[in-house]
Short mmCIF file of C-alpha atoms in Angstrom, two decimals:
data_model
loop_
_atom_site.label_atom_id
_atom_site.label_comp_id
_atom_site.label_asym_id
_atom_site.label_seq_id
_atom_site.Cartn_x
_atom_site.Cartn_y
_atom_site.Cartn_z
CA UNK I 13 0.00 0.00 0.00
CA UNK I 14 1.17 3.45 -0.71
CA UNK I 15 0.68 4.38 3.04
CA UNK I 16 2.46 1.13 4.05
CA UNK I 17 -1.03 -0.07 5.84
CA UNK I 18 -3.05 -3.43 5.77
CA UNK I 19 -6.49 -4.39 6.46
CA UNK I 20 -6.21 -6.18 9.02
CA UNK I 21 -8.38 -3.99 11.44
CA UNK I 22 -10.06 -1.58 8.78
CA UNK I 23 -13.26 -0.74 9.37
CA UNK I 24 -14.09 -3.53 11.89
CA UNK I 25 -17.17 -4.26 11.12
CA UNK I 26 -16.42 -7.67 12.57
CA UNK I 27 -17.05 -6.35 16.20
CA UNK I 28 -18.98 -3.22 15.60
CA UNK I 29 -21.87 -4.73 12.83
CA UNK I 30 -24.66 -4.01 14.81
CA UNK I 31 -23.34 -0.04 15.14
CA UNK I 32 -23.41 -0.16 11.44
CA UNK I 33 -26.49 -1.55 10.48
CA UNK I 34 -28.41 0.79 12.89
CA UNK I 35 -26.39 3.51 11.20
CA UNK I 36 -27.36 2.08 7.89
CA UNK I 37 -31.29 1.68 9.11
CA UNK I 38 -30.72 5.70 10.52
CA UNK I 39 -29.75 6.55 7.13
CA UNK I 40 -32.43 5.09 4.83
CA UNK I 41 -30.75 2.30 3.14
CA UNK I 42 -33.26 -1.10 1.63
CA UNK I 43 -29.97 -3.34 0.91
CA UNK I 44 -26.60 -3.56 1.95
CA UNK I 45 -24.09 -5.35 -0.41
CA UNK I 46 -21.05 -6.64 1.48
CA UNK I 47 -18.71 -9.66 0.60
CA UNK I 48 -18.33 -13.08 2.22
CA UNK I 49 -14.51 -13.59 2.52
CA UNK I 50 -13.57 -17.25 1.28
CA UNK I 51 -11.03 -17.62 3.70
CA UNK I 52 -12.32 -16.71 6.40
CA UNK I 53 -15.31 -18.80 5.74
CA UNK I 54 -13.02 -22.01 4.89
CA UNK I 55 -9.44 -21.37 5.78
CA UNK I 56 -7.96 -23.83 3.78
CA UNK I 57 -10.27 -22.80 0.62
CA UNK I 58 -12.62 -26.52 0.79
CA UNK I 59 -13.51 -28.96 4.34
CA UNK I 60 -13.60 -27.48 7.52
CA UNK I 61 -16.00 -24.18 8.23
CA UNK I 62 -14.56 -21.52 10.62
CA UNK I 63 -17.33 -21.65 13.42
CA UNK I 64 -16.36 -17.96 14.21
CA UNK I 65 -16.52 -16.81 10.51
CA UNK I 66 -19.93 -18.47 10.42
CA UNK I 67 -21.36 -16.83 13.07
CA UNK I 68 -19.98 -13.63 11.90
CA UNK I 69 -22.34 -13.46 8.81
CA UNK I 70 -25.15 -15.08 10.23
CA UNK I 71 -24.93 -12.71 12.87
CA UNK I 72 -24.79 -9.61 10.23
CA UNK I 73 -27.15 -10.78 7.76
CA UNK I 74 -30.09 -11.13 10.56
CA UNK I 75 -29.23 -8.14 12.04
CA UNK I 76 -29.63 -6.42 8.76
CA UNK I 77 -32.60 -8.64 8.27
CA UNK I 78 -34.26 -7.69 11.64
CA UNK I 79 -33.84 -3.95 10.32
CA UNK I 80 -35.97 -4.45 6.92
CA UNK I 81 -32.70 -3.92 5.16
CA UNK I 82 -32.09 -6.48 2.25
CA UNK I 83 -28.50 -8.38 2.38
CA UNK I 84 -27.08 -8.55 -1.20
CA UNK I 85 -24.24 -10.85 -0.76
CA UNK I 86 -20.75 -11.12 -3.08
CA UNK I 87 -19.03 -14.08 -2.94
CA UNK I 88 -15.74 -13.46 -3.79
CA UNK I 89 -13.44 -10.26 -3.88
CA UNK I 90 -9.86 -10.34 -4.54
CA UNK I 91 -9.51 -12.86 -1.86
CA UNK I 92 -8.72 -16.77 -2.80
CA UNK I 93 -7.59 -18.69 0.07
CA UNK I 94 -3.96 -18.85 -0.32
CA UNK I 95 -3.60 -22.71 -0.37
CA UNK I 96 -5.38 -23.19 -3.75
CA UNK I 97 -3.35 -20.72 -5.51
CA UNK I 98 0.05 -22.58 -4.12
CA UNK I 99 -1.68 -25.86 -4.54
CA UNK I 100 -2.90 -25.65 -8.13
CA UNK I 101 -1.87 -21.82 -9.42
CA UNK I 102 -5.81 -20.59 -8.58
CA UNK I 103 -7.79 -18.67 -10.94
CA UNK I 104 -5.33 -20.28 -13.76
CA UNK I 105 -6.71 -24.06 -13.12
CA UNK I 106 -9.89 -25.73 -14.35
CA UNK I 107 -9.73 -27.41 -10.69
CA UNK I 108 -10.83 -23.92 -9.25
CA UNK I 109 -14.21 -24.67 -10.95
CA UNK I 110 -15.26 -27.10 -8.15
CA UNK I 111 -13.56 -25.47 -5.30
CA UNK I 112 -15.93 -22.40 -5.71
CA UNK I 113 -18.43 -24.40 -6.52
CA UNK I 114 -18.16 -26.15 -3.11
CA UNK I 115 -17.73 -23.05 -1.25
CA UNK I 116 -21.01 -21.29 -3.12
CA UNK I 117 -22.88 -24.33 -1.94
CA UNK I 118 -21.70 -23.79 1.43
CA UNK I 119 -22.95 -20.10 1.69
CA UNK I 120 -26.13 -21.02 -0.03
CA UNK I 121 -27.01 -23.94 2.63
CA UNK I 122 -25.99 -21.48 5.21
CA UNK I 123 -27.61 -18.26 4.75
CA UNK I 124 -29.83 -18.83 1.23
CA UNK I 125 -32.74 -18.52 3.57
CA UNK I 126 -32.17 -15.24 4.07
CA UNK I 127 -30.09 -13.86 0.97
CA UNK I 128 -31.89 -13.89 -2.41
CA UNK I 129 -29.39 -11.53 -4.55
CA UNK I 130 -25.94 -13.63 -4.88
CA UNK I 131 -23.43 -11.92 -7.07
CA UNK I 132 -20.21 -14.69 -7.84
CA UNK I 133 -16.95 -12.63 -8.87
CA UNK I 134 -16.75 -8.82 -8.33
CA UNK I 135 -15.03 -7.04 -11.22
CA UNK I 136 -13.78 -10.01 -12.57
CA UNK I 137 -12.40 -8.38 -15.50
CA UNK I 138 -10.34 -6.09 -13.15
CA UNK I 139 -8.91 -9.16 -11.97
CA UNK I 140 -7.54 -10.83 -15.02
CA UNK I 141 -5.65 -7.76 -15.63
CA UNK I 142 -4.83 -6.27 -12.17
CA UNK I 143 -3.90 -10.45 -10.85
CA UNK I 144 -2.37 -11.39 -14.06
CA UNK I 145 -1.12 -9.47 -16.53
CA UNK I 146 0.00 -6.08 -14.42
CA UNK I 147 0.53 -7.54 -11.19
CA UNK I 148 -1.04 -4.88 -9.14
CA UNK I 149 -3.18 -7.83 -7.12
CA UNK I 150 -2.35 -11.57 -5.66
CA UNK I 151 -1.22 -13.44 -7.03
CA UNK I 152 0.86 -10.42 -8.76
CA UNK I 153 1.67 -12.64 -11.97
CA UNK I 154 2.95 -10.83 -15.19
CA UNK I 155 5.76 -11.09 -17.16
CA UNK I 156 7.94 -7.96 -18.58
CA UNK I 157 7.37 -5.59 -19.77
CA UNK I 158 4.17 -5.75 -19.22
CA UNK I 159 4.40 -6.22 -15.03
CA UNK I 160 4.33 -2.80 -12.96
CA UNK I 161 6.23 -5.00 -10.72
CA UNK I 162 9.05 -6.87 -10.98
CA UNK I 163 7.44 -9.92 -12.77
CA UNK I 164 9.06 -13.65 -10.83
CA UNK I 165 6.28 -16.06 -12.65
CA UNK I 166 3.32 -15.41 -14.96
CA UNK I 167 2.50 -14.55 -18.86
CA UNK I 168 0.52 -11.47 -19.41
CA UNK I 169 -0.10 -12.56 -22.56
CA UNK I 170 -2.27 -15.71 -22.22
CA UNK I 171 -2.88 -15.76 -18.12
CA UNK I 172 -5.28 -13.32 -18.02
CA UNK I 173 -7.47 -15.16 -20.83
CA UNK I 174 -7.20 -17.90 -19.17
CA UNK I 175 -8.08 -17.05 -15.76
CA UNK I 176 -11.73 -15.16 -17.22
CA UNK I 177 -12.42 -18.38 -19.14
CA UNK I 178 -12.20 -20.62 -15.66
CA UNK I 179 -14.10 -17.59 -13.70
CA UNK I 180 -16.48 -17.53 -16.51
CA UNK I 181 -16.93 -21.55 -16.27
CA UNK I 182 -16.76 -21.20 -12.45
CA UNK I 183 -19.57 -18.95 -12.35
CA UNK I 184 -21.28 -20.90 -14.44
CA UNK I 185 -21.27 -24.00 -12.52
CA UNK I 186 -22.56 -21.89 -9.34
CA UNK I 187 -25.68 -20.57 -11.08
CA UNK I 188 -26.47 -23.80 -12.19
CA UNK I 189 -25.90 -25.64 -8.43
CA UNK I 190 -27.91 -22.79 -7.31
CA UNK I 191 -31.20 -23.62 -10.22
CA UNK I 192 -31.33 -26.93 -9.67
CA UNK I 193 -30.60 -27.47 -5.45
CA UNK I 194 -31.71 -24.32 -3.94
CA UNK I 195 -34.02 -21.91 -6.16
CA UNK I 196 -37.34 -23.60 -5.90
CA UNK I 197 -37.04 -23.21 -2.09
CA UNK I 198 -34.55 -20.19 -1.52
CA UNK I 199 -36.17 -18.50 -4.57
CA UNK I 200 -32.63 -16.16 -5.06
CA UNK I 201 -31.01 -14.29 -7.84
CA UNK I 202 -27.57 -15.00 -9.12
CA UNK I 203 -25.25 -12.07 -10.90
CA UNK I 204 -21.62 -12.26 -11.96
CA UNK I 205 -20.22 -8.62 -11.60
CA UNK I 206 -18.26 -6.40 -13.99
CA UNK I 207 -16.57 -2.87 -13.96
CA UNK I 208 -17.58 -1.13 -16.69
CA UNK I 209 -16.37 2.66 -17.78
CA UNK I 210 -18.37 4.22 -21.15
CA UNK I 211 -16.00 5.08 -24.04
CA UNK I 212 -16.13 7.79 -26.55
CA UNK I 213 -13.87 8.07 -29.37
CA UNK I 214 -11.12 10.61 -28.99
CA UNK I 215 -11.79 11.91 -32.58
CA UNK I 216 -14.33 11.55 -35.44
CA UNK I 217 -12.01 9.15 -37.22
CA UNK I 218 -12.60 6.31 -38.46
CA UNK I 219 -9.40 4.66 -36.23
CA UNK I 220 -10.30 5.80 -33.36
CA UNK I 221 -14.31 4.96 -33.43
CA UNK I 222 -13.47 1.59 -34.45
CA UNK I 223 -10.88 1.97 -31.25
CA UNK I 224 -13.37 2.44 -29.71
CA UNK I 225 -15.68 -0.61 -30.40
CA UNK I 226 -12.78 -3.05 -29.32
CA UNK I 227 -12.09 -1.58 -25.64
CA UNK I 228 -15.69 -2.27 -25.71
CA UNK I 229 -15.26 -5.63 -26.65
CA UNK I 230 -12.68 -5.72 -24.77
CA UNK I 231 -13.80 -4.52 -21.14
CA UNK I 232 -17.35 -5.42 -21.18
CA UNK I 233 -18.07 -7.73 -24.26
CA UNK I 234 -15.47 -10.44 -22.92
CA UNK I 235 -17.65 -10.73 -20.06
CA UNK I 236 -20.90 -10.21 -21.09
CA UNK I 237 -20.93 -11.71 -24.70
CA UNK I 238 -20.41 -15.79 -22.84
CA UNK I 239 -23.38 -14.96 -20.78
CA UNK I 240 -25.99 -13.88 -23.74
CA UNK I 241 -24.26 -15.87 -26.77
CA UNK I 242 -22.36 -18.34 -25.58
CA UNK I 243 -19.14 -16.83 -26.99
CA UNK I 244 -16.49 -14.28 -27.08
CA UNK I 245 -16.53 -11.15 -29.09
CA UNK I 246 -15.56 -11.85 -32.56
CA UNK I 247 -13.13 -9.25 -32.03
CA UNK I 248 -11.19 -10.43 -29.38
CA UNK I 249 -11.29 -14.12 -31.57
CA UNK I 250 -9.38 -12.23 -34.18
CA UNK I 251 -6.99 -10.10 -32.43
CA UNK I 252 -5.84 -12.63 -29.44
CA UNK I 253 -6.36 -15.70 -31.65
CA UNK I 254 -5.35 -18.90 -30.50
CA UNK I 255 -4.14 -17.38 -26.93
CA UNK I 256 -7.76 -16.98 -25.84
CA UNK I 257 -9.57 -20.28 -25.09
CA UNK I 258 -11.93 -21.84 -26.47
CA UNK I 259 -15.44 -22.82 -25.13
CA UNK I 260 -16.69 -26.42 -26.66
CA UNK I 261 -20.07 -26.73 -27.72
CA UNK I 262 -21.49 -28.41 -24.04
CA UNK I 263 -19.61 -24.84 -22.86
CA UNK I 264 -20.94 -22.77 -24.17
CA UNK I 265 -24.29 -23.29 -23.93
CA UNK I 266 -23.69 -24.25 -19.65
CA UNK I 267 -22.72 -20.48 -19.91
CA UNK I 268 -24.84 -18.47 -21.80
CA UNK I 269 -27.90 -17.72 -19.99
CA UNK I 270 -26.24 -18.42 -16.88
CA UNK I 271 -27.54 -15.48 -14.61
CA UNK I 272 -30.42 -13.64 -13.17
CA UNK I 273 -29.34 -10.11 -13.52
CA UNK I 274 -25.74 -8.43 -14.02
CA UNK I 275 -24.08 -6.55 -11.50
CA UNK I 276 -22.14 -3.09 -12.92
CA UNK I 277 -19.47 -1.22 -11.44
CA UNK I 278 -19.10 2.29 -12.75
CA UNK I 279 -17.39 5.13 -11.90
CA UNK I 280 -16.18 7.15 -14.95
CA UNK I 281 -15.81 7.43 -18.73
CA UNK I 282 -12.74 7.89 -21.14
CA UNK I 283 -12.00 8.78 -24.34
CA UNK I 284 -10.27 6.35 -26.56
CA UNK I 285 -7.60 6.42 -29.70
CA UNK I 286 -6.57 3.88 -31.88
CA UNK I 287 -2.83 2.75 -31.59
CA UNK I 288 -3.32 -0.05 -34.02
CA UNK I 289 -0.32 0.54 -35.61
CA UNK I 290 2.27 0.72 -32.77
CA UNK I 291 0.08 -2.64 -30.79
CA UNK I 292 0.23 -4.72 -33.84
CA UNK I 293 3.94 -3.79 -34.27
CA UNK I 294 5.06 -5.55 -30.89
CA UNK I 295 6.66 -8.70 -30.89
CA UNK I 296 4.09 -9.94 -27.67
CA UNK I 297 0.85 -8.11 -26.36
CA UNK I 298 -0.73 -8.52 -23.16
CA UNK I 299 -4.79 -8.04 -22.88
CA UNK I 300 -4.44 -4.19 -23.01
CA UNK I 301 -2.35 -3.67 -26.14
CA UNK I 302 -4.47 -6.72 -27.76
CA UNK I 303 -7.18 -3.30 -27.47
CA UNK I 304 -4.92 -1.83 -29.57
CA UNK I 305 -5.73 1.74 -28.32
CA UNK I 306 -4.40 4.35 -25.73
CA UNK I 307 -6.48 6.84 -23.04
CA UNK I 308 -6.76 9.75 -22.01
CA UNK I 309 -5.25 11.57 -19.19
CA UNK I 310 -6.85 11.08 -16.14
CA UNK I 311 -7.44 12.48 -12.43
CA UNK I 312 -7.46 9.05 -10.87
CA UNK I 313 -11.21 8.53 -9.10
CA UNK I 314 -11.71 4.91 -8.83
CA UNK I 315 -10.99 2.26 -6.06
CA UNK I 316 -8.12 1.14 -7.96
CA UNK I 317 -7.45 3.39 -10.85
CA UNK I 318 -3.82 2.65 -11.20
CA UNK I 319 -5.04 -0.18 -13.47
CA UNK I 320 -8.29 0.90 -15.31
CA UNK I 321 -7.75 2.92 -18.55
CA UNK I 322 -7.67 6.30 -17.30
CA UNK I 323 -10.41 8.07 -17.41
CA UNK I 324 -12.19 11.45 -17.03
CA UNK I 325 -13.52 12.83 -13.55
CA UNK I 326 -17.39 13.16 -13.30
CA UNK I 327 -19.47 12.34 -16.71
CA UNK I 328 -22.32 10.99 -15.13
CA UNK I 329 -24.11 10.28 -18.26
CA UNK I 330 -21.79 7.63 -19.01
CA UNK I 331 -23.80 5.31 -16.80
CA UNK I 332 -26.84 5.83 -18.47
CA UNK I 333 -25.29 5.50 -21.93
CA UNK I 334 -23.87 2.27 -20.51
CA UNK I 335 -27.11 1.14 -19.34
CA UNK I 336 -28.67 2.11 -22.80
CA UNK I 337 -25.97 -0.23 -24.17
CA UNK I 338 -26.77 -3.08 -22.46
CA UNK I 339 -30.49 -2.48 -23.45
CA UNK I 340 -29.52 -2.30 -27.05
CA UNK I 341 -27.06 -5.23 -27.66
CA UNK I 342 -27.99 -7.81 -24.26
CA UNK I 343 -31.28 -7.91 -24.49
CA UNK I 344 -32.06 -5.09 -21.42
CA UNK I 345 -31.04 -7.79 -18.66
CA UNK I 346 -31.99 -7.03 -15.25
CA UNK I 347 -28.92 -4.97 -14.10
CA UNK I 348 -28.30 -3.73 -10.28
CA UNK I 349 -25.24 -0.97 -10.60
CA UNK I 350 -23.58 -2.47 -7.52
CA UNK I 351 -20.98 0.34 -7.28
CA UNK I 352 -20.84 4.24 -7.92
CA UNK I 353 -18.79 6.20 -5.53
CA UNK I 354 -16.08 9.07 -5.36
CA UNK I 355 -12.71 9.05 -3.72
CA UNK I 356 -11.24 12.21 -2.57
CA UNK I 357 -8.29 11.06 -0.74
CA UNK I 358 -7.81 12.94 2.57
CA UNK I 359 -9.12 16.54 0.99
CA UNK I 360 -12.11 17.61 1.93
CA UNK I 361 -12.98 14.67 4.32
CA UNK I 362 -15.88 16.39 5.97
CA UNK I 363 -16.95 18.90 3.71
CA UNK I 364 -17.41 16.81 0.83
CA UNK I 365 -19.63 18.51 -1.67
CA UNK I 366 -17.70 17.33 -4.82
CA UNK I 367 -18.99 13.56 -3.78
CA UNK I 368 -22.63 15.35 -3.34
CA UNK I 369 -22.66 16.73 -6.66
CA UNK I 370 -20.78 13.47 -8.18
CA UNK I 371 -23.79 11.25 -6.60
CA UNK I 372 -26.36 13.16 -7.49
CA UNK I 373 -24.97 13.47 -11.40
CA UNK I 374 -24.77 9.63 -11.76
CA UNK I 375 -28.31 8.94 -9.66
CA UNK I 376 -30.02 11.28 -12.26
CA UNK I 377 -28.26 9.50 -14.76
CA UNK I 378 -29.13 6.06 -13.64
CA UNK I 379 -33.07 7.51 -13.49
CA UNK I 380 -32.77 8.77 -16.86
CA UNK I 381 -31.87 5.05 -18.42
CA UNK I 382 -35.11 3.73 -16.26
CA UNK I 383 -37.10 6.07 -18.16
CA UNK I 384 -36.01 5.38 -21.58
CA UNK I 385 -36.58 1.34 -21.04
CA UNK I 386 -33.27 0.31 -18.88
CA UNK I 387 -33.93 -2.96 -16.77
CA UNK I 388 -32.13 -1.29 -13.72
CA UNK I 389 -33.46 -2.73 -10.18
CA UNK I 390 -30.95 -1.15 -7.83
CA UNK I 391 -28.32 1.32 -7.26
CA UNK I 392 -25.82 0.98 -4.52
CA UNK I 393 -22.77 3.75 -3.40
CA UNK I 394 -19.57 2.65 -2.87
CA UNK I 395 -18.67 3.29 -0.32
CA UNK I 396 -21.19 3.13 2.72
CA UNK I 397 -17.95 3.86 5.47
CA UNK I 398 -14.35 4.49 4.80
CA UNK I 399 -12.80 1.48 3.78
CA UNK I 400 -9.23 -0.22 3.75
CA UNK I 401 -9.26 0.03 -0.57
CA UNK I 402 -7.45 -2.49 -2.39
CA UNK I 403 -4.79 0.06 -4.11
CA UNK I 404 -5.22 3.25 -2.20
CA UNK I 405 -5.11 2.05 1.46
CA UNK I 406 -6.84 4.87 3.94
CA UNK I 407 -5.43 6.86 1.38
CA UNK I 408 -8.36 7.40 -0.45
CA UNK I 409 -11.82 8.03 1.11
CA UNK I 410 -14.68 6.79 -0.63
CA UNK I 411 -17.38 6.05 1.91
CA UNK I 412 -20.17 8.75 3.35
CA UNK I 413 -19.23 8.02 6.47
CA UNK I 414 -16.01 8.90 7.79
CA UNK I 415 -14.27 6.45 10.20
CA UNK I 416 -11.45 7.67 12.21
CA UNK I 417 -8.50 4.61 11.73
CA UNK I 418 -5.95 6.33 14.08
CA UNK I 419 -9.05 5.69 17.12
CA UNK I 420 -9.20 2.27 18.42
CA UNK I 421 -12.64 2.09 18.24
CA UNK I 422 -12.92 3.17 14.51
CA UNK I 423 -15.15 5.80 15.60
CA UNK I 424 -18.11 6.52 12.56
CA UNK I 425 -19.24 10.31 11.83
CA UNK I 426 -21.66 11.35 9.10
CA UNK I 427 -19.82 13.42 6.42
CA UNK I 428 -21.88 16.09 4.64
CA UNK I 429 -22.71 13.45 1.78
CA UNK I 430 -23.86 11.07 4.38
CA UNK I 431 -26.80 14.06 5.08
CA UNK I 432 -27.47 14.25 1.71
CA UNK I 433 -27.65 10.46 0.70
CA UNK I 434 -30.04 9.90 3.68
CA UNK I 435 -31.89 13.14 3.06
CA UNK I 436 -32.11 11.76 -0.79
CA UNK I 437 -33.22 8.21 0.29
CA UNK I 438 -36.02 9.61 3.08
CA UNK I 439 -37.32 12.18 0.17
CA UNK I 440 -36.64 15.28 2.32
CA UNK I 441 -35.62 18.62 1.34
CA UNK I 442 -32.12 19.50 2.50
CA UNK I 443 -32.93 23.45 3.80
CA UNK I 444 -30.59 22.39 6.83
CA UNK I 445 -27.58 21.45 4.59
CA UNK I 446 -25.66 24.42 5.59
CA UNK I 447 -26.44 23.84 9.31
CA UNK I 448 -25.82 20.06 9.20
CA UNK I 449 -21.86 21.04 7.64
CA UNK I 450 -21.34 23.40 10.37
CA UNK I 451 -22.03 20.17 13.05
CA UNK I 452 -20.11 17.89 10.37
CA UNK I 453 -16.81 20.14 10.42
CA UNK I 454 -17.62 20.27 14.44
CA UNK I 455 -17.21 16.88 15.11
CA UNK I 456 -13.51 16.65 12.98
#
């Protein structure tokens, strides 16, 4: 981490959960989306349950329950138990297909009674770059000079390909499990989850609209296009060739069609130029020069921006021309944008209007696609608290309320946005905002 932290403590929800979902039924919210770590659940990734890391969530999904607020559960972020990646190399093994498998079953017997929207992978095309072809997460596999590391095992020019086609088969085999043991009685949704950014062309070329079309391909359409067709993008067929896998017939039809609604992260929109000619000139090309196309400048805004094409700060209607998009070519699936959030490091901690005006651009947006025919059923802010982020550390605030990690006891206080949001969510007018920032900047 850039601050030299680790998340060891973080936010500790662990001991203070029932703090936080009071503050969360306070506030206004209907759902809660949080993550079930793997390894905390089952140590050693398949056997023997953690008793305390059972209680834990049962504990936290009926006290959310027991407030009227709706757990939305993710089953895996960033976090494989460490003992299947040095047992079998992870995410880059077929054998990880039954592993998470057995672990989804677990959390459905477990807590399906009470948890109906299930969302697999988060951002799992993040992963295949950040994991495997940059390095930036665990397993930190890449190879030169495509690693922002230095690179001691990996090829970032087939790994990541081949760690989305197992997550993609993975997922696959958990929707199914779920259909045919637990819906008729648990009567849950399942969602595989993917960060998505809209792209504009930089120009009115011809390059760099056609640019343009494969980072869409690229980003989304490797994703997405398994789960409606059955296949990947023609595009990416052409340009990666025989490094991306290949499904078999039985494949691809176990895939496509294999969820109840999509899960989107969004937090920004780029412009894009081709760079056809200087990509196709390389001797090797990872997943990001296979896109053959460069981005623009960026003032970083995302969880982990390091690693997403950079991107430009606040165009809220890139959600809603994303959700338009996935009206137009998928078929308007059911779609829940599971993240949308501003970071704003350590400036304005309190006094956070820029996050005000940022949620309130991309809510309008998100209402906008609902009225022109989007299938969106929810809309969730990352982040609810301050969080311990994957790249940034405490480095880089993102949640409404603030928590104070120098305190021991992670003390919560409502930022200006947290007013707003609940303000928003309770339909009230906000005639006290200038009051409620003088108590805010008070309590600092």
């Amino acid at each position: 981490m850039p601050d030299k932290s680790t998340g060891d403590i973080a936010s500790d929800q662990y001991h203070k959960y029932k703090e936080d979902v009071k503050l969360m039924s306070d506030t206004g919210l209907e759902a809660y989306k949080f993550s079930i770590s793997w390894s905390r659940l089952i140590p050693n990734g398949r056997g023997e349950i953690n008793p305390k890391g059972l209680d834990y969530y049962n504990n936290l999904i009926n006290q959310l329950i027991e407030k009227g607020i709706q757990p939305h559960v993710m089953l895996y972020h960033q976090d494989l138990p460490q003992v299947l990646e040095d047992e079998y190399n992870g995410w880059l093994s077929p054998r990880i297909v039954d592993d998470f498998t057995a672990y989804a079953d677990v959390c459905f017997r477990e807590f399906g009674d009470r948890v109906y929207h299930w969302t697999t992978i988060a951002e799992v095309n993040v992963m295949a770059k950040a994991s495997f072809d940059l390095g930036y997460f665990p397993p930190q596999r890449c190879s030169n000079p495509f690693g922002v590391i230095n690179c001691t095992s990996g090829n970032s020019s087939t790994e990541p390909y081949i760690a989305i086609h197992n997550a993609l088969l993975a997922h696959a085999s958990i929707f199914h499990l779920y259909k045919t043991k637990y819906r008729a009685f648990q009567r849950g949704w399942i969602a595989l989850n993917v960060y998505t950014a809209w792209y504009t062309p930089f120009s009115d070329s011809k390059a760099d609209i056609q640019a343009t079309k494969r980072v869409i391909d690229f980003e989304l359409g490797w994703i997405v296009d398994p789960l409606v067709f059955g296949d990947y993008p023609k595009t990416m067929k052409k340009i990666v060739g025989s490094r991306l896998p290949v499904f078999t017939k039985s494949q691809s039809e176990y895939v496509k069609g294999s969820f109840d609604f999509i899960g989107l992260n969004h937090y920004s929109s780029s412009f894009v130029a081709d760079n056809s000619v200087e990509a196709l000139a390389m001797p090797v090309r990872d997943c990001i020069s296979d896109m053959m196309a460069t981005f623009t400048a960026s003032n970083n805004i995302t969880p982990s921006d390091q690693y997403i094409p950079t991107s430009i700060p606040y165009r809220p209607d890139g959600l809603s021309k994303m959700l338009e998009y996935f009206k137009q070519k998928y078929k308007n699936p059911p779609i829940y944008v599971q993240e949308n959030g501003c970071g704003l490091g350590l400036e304005d901690t309190m006094n956070d209007t820029y996050r005000i005006d940022f949620l309130n651009g991309y809510i309008r947006s998100t209402l906008e696609a609902i009225r022109n025919g989007a299938n969106v059923r929810g809309y969730f802010v990352w982040s609810f608290m301050d969080v311990f982020e994957l790249m940034g550390g405490y480095q880089s605030r993102f949640g409404l309320y603030f928590v104070d990690f120098d305190d021991k006891d992670r003390k919560r206080i409502s930022k200006l946005s947290a007013y707003w949001y609940s303000n928003f969510l309770k339909r009230k007018n906000i005639k006290e905002l200038q009051e409620v920032q003088n108590v805010a900047l008070d309590l600092i």
